[in-house]
XYZ file of N, CA, C and O in Angstrom:
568
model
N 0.835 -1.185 0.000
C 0.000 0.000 0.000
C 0.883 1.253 0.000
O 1.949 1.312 0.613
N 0.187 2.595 -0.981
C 1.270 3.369 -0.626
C 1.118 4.399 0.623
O 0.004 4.639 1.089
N 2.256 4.971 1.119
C 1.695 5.482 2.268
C 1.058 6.399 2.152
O -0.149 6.155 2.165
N 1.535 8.176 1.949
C 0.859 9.245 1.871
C 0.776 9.697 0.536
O 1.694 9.613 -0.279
N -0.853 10.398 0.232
C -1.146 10.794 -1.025
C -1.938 11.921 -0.639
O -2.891 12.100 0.119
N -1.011 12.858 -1.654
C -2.290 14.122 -1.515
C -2.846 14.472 -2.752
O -2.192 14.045 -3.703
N -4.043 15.240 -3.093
C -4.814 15.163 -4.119
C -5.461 16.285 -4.289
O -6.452 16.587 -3.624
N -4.698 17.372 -5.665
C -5.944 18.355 -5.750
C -6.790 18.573 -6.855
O -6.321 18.566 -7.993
N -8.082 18.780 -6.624
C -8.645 18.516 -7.283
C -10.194 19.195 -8.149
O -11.042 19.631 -7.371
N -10.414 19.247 -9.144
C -11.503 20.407 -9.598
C -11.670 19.427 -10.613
O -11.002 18.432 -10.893
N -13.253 20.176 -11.368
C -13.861 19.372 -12.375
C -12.343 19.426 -14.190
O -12.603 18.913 -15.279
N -11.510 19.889 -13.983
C -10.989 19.885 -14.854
C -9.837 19.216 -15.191
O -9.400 19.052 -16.330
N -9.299 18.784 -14.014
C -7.705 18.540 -13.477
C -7.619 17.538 -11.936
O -8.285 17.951 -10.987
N -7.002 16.577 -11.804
C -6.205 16.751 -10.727
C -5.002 16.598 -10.344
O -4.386 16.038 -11.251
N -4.397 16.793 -9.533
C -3.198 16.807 -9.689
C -2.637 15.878 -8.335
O -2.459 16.422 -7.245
N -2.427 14.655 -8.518
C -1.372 14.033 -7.317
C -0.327 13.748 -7.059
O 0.685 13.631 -7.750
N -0.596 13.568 -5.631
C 1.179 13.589 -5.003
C 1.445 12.715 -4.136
O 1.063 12.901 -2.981
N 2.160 11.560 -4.481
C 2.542 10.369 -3.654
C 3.837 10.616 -3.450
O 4.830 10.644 -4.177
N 3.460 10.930 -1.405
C 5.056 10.755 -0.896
C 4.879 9.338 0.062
O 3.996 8.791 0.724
N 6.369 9.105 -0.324
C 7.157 7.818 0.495
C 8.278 8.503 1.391
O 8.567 9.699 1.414
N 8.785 7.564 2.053
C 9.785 7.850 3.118
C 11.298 8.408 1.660
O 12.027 9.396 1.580
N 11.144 7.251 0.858
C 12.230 7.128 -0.326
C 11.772 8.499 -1.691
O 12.703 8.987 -2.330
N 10.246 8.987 -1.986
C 10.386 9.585 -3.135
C 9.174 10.248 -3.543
O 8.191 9.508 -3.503
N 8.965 11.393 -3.912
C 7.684 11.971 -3.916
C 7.333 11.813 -5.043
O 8.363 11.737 -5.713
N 6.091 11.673 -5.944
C 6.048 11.413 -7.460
C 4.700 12.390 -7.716
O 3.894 12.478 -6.790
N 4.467 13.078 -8.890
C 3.573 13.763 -9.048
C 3.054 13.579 -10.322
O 3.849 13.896 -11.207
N 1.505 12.988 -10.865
C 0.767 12.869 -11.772
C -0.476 13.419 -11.909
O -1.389 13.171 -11.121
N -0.598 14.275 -13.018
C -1.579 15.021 -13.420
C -2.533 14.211 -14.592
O -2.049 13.598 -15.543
N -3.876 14.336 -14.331
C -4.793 13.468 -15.209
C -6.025 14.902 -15.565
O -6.616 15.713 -14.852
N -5.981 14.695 -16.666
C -6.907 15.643 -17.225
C -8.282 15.042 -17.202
O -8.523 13.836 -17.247
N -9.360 16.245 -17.110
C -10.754 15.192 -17.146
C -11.094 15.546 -18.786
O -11.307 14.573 -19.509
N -11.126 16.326 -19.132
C -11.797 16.350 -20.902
C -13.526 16.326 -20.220
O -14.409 15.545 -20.576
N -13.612 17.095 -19.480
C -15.234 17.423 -19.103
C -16.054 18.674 -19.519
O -15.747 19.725 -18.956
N -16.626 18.687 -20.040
C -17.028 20.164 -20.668
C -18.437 20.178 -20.371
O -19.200 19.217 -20.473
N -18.742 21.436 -19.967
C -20.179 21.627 -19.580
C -20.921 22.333 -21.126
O -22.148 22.279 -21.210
N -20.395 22.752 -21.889
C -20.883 23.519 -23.167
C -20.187 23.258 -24.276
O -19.949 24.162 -25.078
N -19.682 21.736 -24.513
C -19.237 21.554 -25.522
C -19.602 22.230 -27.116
O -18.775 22.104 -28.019
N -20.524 22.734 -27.276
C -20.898 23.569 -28.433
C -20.341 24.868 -28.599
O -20.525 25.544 -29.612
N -19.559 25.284 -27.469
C -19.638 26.849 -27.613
C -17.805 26.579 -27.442
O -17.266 25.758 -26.700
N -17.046 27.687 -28.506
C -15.712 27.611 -28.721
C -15.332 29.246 -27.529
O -15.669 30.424 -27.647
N -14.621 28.611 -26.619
C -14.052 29.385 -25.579
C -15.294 30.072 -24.755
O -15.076 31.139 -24.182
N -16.434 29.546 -24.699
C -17.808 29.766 -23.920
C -18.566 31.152 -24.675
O -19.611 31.620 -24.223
N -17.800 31.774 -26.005
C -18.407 32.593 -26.522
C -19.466 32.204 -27.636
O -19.026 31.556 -28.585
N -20.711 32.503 -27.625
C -21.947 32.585 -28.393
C -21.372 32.531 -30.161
O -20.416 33.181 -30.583
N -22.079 31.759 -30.837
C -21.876 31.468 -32.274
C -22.041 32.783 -33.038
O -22.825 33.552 -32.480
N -21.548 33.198 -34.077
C -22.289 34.195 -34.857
C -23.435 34.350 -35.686
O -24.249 35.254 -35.870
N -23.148 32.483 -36.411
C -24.538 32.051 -36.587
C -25.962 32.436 -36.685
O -26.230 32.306 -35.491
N -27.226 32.865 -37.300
C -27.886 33.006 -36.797
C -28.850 31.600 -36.395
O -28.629 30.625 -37.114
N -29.743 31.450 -35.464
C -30.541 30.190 -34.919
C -29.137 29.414 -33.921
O -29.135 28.223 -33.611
N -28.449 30.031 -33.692
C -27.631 28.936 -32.690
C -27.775 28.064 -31.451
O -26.983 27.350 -30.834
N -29.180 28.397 -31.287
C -30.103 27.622 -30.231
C -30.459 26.453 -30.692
O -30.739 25.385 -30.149
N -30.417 26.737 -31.548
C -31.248 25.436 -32.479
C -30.827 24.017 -32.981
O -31.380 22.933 -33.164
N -29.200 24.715 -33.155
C -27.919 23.800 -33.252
C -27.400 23.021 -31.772
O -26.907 21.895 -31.694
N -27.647 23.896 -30.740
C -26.915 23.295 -29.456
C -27.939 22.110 -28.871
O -29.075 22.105 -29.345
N -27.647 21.248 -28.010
C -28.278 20.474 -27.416
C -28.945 20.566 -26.417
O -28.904 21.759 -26.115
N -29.792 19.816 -25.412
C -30.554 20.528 -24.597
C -29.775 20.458 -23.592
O -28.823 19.677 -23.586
N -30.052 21.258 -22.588
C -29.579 21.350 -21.239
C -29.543 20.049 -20.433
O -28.469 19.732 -19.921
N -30.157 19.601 -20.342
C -30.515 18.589 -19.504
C -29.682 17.489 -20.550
O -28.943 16.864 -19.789
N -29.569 17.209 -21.319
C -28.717 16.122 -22.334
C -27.184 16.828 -21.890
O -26.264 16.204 -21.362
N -27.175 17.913 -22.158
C -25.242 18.420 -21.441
C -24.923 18.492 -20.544
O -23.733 18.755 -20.371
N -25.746 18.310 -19.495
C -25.708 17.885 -17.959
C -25.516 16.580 -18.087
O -24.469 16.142 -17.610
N -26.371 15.714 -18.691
C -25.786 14.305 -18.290
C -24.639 13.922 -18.771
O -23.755 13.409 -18.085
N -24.576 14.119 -19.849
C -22.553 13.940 -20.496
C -22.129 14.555 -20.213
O -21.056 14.611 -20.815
N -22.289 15.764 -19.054
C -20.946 16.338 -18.668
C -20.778 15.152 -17.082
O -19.708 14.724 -16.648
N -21.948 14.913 -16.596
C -21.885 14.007 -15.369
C -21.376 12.619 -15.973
O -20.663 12.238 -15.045
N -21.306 11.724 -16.856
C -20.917 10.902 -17.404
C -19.160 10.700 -17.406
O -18.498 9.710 -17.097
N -18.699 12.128 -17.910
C -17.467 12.412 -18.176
C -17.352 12.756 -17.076
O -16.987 11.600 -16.860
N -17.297 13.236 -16.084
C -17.237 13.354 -14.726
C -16.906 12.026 -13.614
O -16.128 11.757 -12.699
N -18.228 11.322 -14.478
C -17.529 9.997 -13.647
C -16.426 8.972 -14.124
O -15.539 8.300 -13.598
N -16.896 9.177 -15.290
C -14.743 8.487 -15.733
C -14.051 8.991 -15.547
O -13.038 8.292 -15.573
N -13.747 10.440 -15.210
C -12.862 11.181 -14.546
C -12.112 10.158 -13.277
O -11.209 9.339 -13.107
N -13.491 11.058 -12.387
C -13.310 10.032 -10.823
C -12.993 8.709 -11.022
O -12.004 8.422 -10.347
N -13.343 7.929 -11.559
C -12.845 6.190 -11.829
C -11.355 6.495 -12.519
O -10.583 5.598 -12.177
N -10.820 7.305 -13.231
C -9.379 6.948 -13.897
C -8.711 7.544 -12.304
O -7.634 7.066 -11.948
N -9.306 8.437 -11.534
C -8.841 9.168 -9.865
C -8.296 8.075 -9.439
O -7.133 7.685 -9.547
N -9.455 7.469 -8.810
C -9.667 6.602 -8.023
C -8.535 5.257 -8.710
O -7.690 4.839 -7.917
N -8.550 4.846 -9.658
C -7.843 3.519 -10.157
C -6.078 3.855 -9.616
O -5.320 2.938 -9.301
N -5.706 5.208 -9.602
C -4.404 5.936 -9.362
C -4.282 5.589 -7.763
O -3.415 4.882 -7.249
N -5.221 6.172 -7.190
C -5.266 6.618 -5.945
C -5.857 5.039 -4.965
O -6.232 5.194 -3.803
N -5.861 4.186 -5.354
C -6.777 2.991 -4.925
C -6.124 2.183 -3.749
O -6.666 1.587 -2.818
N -4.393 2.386 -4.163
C -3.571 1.594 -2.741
C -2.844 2.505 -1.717
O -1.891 2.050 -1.085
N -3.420 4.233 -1.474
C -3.281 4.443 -0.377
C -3.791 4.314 0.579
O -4.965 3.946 0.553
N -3.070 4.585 1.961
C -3.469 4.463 3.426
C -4.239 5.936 3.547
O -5.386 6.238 3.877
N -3.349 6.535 3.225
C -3.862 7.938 3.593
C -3.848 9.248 2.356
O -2.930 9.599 1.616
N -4.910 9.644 2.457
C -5.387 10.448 1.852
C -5.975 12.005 1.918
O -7.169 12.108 2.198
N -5.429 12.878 1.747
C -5.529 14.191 1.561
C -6.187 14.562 0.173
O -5.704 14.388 -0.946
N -7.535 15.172 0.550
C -8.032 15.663 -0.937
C -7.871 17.332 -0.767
O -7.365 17.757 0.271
N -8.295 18.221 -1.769
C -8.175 19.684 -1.288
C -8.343 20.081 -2.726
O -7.814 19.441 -3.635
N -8.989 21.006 -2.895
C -9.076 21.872 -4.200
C -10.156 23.301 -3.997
O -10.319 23.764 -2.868
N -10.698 23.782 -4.950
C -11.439 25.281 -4.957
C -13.369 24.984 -5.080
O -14.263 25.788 -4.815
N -13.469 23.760 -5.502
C -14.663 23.205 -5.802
C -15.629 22.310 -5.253
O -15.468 22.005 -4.072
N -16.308 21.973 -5.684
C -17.326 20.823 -5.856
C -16.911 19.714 -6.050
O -17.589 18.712 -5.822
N -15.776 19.690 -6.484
C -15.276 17.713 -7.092
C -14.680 16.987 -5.946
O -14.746 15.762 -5.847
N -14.016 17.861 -4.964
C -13.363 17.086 -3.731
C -14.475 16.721 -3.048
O -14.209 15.776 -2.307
N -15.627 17.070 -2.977
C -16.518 16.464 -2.199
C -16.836 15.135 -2.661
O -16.860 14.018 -2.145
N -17.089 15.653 -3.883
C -17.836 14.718 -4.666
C -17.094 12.974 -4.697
O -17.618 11.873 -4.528
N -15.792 13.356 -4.969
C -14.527 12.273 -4.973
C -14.678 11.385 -3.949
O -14.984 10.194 -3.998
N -14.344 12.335 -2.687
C -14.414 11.845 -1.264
C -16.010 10.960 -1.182
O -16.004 9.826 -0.703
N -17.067 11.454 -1.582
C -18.315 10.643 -1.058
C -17.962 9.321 -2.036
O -17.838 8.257 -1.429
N -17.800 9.293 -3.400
C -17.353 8.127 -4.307
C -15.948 6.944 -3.293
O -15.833 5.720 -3.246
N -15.282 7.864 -2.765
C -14.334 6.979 -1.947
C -14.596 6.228 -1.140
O -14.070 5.118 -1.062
N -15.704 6.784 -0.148
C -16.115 6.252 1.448
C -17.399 5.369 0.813
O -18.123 4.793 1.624
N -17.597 5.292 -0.156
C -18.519 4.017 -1.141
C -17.915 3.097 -1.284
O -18.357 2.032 -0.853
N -16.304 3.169 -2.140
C -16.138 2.327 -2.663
C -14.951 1.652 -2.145
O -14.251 0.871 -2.789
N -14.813 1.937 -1.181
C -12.801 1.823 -1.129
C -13.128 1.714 0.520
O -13.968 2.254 1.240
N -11.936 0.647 0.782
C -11.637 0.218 2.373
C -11.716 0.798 3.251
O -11.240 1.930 3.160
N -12.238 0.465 4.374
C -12.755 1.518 5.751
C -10.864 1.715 6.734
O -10.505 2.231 7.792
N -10.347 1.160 5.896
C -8.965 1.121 6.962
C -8.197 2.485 6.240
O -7.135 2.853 6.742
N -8.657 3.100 5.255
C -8.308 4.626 4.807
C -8.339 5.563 5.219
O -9.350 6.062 4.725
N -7.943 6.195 5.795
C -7.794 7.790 6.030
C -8.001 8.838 5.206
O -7.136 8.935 4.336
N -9.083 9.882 5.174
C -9.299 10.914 4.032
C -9.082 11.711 5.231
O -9.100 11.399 6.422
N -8.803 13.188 4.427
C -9.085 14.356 5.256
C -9.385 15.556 3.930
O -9.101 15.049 2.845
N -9.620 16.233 3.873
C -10.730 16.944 2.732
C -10.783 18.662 3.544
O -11.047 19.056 4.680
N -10.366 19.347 2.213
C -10.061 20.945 2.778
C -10.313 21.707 1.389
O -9.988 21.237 0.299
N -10.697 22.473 1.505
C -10.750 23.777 0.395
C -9.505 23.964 0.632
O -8.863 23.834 1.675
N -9.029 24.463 -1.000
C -7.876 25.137 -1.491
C -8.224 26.303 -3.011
O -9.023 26.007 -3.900
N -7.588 27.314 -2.981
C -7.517 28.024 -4.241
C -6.835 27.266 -5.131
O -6.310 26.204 -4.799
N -6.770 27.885 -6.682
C -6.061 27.034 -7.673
C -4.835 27.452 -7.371
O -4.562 28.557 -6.903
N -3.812 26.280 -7.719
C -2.042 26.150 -7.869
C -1.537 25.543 -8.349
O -2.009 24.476 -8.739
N -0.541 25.845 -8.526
C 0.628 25.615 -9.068
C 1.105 24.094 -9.203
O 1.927 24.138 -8.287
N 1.185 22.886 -9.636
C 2.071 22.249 -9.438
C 3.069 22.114 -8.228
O 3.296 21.065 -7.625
N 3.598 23.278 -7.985
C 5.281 22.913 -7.068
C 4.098 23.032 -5.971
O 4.195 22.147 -5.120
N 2.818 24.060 -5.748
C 2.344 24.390 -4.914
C 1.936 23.314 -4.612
O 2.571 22.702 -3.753
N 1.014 22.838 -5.067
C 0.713 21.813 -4.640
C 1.452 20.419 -4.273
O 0.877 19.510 -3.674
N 2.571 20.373 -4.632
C 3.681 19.462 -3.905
C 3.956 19.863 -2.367
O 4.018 19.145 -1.368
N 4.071 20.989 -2.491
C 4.303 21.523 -1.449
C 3.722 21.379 -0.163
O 4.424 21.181 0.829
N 1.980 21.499 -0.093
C 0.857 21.690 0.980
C 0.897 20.752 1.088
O 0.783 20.441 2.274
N 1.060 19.633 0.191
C 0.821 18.133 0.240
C 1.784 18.206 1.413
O 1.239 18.308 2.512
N 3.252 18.171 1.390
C 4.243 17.596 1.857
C 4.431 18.409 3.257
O 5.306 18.184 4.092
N 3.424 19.395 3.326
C 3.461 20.188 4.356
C 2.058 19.789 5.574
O 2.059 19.713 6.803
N 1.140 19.630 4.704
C 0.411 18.283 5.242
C 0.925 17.255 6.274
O 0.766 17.332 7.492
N 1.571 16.272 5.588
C 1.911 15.128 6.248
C 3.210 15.406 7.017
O 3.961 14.579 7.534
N 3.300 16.520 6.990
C 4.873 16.606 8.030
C 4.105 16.768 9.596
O 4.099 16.175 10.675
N 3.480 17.964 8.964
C 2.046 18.406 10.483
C 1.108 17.189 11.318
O 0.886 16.840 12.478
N 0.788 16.865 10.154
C -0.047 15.533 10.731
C -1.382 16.018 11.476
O -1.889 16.055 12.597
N -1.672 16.427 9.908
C -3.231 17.598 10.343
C -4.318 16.121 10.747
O -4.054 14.921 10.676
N -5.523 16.799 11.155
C -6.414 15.623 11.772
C -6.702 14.971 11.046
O -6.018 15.321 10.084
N -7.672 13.644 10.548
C -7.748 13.325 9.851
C -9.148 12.535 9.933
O -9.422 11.718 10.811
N -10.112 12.971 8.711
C -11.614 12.239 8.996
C -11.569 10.822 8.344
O -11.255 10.606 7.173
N -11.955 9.815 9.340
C -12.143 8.293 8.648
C -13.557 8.351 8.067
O -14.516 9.019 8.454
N -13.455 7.440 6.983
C -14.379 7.663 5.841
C -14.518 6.271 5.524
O -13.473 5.648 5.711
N -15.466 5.601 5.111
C -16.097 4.121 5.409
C -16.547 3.097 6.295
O -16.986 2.039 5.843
């Protein structure tokens, strides 16, 4: 099992960080989730009738929740043989992750779950590793 993992995370990105006593490693997984796939950089078509062309709301809600959850499953397949676990990001998805975790994954895990603003890469190596030095509290989850 690995020991400490920290994890940040938003509907677009996350970014983890597995430290060992021996080596810290950091992998970024993109989600490819789009809430308005029709619209190029979220700006309106010039088109005229461009309503007409887009799909319904409720149909781009569910494929964006679809893609959302293969997101979390490619997460989770990464993240599956730690002990301990640190989630943290600016959003909605660390919750979301965390409730998918304490579903699916061993009660002998450790989560602990915090709002964070967006960062950096190093940053986020960083809180991670600043995290587990502290040995902030930690909520059991399953």
């Amino acid at each position: 099992m690995k020991a400490n993992l920290g994890l940040w995370i938003d509907h677009r990105k996350a970014v983890i960080v597995t430290m060992s006593d021996e080596e810290e490693e950091t992998i970024v997984v993109e989600s490819h989730a789009n809430r308005s796939p029709s619209r190029l950089d979220g700006e309106a078509s010039p088109e005229s009738f461009e309503s007409l062309k887009t799909q319904a709301d409720d149909v781009l809600e569910r494929k964006f929740a679809q893609q959302l959850e293969a997101f979390y499953d490619e997460v989770i397949h990464i993240i599956k043989d730690a002990k301990s676990i640190f989630i943290f990001g600016p959003g909605e998805a660390k919750g979301e992750l965390a409730k998918r975790l304490a579903r699916e994954s061993p009660s002998n895990r450790t989560v602990n779950v915090e709002t964070a603003d967006k960062m950096t890469n190093r940053q986020i190596t960083a809180h991670v590793r600043e995290c587990f030095e502290n040995e902030r509290p930690v909520i059991l989850l399953g």
